[in-house]
Short mmCIF file of C-alpha atoms in Angstrom, two decimals:
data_model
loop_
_atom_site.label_atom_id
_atom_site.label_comp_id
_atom_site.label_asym_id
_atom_site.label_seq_id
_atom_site.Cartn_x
_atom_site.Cartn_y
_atom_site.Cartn_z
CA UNK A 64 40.76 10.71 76.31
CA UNK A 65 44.42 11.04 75.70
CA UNK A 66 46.52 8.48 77.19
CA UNK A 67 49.75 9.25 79.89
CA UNK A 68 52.52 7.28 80.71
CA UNK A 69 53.09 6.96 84.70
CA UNK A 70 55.10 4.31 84.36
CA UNK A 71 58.03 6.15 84.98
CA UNK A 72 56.57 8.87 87.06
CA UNK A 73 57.63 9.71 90.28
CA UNK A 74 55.77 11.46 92.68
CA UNK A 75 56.78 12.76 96.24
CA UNK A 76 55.32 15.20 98.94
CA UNK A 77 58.38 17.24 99.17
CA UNK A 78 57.06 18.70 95.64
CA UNK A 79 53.79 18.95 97.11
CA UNK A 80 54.94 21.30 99.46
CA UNK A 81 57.62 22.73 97.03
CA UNK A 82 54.27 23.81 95.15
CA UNK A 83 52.35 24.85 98.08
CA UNK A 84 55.04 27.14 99.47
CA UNK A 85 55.29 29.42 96.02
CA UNK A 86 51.47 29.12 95.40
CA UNK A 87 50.11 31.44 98.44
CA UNK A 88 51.27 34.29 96.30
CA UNK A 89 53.00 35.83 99.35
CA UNK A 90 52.78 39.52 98.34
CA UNK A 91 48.64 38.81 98.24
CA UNK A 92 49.07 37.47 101.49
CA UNK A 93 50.77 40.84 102.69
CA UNK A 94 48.00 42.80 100.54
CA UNK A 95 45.61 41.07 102.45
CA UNK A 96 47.54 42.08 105.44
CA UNK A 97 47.47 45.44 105.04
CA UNK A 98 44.06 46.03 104.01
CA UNK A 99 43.04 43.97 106.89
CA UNK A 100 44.76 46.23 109.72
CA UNK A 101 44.28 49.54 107.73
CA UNK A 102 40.86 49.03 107.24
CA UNK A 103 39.81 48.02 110.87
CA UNK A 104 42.08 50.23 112.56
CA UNK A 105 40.87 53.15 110.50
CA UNK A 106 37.10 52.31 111.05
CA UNK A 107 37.78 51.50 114.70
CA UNK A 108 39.70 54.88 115.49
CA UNK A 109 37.07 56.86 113.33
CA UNK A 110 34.30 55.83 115.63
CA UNK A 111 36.50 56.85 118.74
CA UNK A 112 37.27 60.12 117.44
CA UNK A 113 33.71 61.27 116.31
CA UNK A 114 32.08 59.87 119.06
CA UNK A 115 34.37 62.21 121.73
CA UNK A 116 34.69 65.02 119.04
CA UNK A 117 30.45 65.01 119.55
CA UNK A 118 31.19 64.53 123.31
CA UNK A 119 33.66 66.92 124.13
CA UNK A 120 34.51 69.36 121.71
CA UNK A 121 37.94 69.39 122.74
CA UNK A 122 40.64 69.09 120.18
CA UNK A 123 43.23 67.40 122.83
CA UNK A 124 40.93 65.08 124.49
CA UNK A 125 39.87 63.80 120.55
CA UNK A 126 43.62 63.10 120.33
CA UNK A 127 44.47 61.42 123.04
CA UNK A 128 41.36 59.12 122.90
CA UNK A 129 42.52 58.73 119.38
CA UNK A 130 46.15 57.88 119.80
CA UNK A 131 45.26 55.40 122.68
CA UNK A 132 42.52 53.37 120.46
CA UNK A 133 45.34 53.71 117.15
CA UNK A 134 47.98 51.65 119.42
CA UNK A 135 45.56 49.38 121.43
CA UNK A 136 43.77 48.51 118.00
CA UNK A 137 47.16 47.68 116.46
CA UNK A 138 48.34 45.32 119.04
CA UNK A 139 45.12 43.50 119.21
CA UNK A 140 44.82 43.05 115.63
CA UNK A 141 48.64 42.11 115.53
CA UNK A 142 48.04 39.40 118.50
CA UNK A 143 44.89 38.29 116.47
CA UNK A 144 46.53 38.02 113.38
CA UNK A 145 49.50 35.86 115.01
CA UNK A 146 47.31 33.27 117.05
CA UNK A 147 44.97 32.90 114.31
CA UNK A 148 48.16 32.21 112.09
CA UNK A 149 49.18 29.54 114.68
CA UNK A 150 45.75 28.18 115.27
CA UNK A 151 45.24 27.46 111.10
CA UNK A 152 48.61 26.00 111.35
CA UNK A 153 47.32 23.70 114.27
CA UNK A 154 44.55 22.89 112.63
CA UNK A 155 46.09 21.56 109.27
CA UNK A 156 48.46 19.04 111.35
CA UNK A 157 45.93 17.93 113.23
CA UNK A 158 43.80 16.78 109.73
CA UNK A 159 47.16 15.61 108.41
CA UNK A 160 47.71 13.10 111.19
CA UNK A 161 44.05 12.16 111.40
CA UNK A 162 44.76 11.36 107.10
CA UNK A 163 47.66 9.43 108.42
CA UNK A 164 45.58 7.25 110.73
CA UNK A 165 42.80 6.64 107.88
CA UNK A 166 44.85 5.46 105.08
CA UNK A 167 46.41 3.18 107.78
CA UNK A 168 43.05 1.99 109.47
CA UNK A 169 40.93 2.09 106.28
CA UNK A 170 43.08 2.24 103.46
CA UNK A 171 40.29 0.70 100.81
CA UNK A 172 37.97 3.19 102.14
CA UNK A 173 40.90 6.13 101.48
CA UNK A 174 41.51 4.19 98.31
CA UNK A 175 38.16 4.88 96.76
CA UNK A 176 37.72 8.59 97.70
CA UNK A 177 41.14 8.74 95.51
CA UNK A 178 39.19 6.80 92.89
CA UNK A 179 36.28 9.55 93.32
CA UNK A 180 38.28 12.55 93.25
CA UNK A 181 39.96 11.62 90.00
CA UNK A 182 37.10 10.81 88.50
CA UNK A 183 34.74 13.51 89.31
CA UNK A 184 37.99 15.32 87.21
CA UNK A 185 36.92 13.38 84.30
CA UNK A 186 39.12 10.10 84.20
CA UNK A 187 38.26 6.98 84.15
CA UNK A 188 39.37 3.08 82.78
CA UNK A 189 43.02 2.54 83.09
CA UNK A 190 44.25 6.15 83.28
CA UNK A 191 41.91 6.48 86.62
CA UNK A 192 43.41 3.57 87.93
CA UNK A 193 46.98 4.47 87.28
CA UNK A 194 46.72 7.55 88.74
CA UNK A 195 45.19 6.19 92.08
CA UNK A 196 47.89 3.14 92.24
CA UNK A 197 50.54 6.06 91.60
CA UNK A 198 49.49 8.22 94.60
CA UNK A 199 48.15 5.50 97.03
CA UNK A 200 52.01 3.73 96.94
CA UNK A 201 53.40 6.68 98.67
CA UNK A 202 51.82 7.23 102.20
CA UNK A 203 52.96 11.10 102.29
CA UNK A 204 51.75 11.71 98.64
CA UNK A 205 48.44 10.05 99.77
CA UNK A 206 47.77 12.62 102.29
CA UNK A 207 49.58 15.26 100.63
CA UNK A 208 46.55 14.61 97.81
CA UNK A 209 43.62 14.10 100.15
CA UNK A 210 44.54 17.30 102.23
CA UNK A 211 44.89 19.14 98.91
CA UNK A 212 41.85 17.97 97.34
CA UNK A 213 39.68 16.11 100.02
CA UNK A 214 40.01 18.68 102.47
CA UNK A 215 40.99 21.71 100.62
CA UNK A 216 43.54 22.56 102.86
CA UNK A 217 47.27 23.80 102.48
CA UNK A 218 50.35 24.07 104.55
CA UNK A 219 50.61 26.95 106.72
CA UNK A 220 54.26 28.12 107.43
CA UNK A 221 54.65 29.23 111.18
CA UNK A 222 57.01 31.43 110.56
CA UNK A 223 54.53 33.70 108.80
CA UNK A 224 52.74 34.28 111.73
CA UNK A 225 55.34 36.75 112.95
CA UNK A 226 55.86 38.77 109.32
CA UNK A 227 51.65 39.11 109.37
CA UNK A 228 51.76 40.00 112.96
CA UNK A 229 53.75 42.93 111.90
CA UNK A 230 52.53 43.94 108.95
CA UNK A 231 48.75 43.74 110.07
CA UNK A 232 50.12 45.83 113.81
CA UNK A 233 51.66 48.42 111.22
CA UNK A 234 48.64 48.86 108.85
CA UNK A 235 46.26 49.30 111.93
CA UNK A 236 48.76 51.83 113.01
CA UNK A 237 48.77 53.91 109.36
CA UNK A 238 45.09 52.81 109.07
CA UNK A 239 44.34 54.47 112.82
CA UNK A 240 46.16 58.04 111.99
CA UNK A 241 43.87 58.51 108.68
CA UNK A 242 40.93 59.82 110.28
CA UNK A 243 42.85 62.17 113.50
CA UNK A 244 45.03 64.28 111.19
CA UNK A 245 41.84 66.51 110.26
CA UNK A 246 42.01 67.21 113.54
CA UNK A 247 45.67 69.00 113.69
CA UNK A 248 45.10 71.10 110.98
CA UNK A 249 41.73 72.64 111.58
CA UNK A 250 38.73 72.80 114.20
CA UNK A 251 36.71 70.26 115.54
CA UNK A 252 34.13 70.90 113.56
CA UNK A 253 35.42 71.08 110.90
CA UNK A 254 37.91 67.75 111.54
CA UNK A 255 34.51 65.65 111.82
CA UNK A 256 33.78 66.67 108.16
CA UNK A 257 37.06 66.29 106.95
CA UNK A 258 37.85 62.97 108.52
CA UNK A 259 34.67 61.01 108.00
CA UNK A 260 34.78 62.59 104.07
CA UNK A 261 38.84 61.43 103.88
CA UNK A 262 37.89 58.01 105.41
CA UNK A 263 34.89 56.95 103.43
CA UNK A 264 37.33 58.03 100.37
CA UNK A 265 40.39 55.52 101.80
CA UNK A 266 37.73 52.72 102.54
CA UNK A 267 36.16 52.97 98.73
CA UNK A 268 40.09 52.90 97.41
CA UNK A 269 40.50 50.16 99.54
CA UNK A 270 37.38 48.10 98.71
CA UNK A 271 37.96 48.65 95.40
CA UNK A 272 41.33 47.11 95.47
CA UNK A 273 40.20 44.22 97.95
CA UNK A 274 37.68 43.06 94.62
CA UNK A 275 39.92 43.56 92.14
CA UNK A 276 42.34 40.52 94.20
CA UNK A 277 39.46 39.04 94.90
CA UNK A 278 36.24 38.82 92.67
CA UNK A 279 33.40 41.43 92.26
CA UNK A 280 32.84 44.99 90.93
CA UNK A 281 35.31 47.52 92.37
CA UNK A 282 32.71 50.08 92.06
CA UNK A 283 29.99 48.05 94.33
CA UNK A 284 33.07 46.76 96.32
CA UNK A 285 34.64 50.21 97.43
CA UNK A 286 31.23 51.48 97.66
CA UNK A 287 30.08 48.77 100.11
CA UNK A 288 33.11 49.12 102.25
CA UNK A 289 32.99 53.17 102.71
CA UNK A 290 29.02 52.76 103.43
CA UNK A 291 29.29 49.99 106.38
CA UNK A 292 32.57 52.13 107.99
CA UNK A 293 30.90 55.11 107.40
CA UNK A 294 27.48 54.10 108.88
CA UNK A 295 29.82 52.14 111.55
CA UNK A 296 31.14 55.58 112.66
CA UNK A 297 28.07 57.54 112.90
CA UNK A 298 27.23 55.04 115.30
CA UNK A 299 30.54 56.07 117.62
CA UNK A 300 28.87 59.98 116.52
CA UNK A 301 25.70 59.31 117.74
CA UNK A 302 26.78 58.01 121.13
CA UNK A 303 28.75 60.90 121.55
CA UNK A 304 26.02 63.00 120.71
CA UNK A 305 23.74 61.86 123.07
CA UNK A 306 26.10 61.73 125.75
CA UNK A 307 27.76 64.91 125.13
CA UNK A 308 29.23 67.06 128.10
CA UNK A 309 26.82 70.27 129.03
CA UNK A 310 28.17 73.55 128.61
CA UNK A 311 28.83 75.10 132.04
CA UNK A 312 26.58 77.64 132.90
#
């Protein structure tokens, strides 16, 4: 194996974190974002919408019932999206001080999980020991390391919470208004078609997108994601069927 000088290497955590706050790839993050609050608040509101359309027949009733699950969908998936923000935030300080305790209270056991790390990577002899003497003589690196690789873990910026808040409330919003525009340009019966037939279309765009960031075939992806919202509406249908308003008499 090659040999490398860290003799004169210098390591610190502020280029940990220098690296971790350019390598979340922020515009995946808002991707993720938006597919996230489009694709819930779309399914969500599509359930509503059939389900009353099958109750009621009534073109202003579907509406309303629509437009009040679009906005209360998007500010519960904006208030989830923010506290679950905060709460992965929470969680990766809390593991960062525990680190802190360990290397203090057991730094040989610490030590050696270094030694392990690096060498599952395929070091060993003098390199391997060079590299754990390197990180283990700066506390913050130390931790900086073990949350990285121990714990697989990164920093999570609090001030993100807000921008995904907003983004994800949005989405749900845009997401939400997909399926109830059928509805203002033709009759009810006719709405059900077109909506559920324009949804499962968005959700296969959007499932094929979601694998293409991700891994997997687009194809199976898209075609997975407009089955389960599809079926997922019928379900909101089917109550509405069965508890559909009788004709008066």
């Amino acid at each position: 194996m090659k040999e490398f000088d860290f003799s004169n290497a210098e390591i610190h955590a502020d280029e940990f974190d220098h690296h971790n706050e350019r390598d979340p790839h922020q515009q995946a993050s808002a991707l993720s974002d938006i597919i996230l609050g489009g694709q819930d608040g779309l399914v969500n509101v599509l359930g509503v919408i059939l389900g009353v359309a099958a109750a009621t027949a009534d073109t202003y009733v579907i509406m309303v019932a629509g437009l009040a699950a679009t906005f209360a969908e998007s500010v519960s998936m904006a208030a989830v999206a923010y506290t679950s923000t905060l709460a992965d935030a929470d969680y990766y300080e809390s593991e960062r001080e525990r680190e802190y305790r360990h290397i203090q209270e057991v730094p040989n056991l610490e030590t050696e999980e270094i030694r392990a790390i690096y060498r599952a990577k395929g070091f060993d002899g003098t390199l391997l020991e060079r590299i754990v003497h390197t990180i283990t003589s700066d506390p913050d690196v130390w931790v900086a390391v073990m949350m990285s690789e121990e714990l697989q873990l990164q920093p999570v910026d609090r001030r993100t919470a807000l921008r995904s808040a907003i983004i994800v409330g949005i989405a749900a919003i845009v997401g939400s208004l997909i399926p109830l525009v059928p509805f203002l340009i033709g009759s009810v019966t006719t709405g059900i078609y077109v909506s559920l037939i324009l949804s499962a279309i968005v959700l296969f765009v959007v499932g094929a997108i979601k694998a293409r960031m991700t891994v997997g075939h687009a194809g199976k992806s898209g075609l997975e994601m407009a089955l389960i919202g599809t079926v997922s509406a019928l379900v909101g249908y089917a109550v509405g069927v069965v508890l559909k308003i009788p004709n008066n008499p």
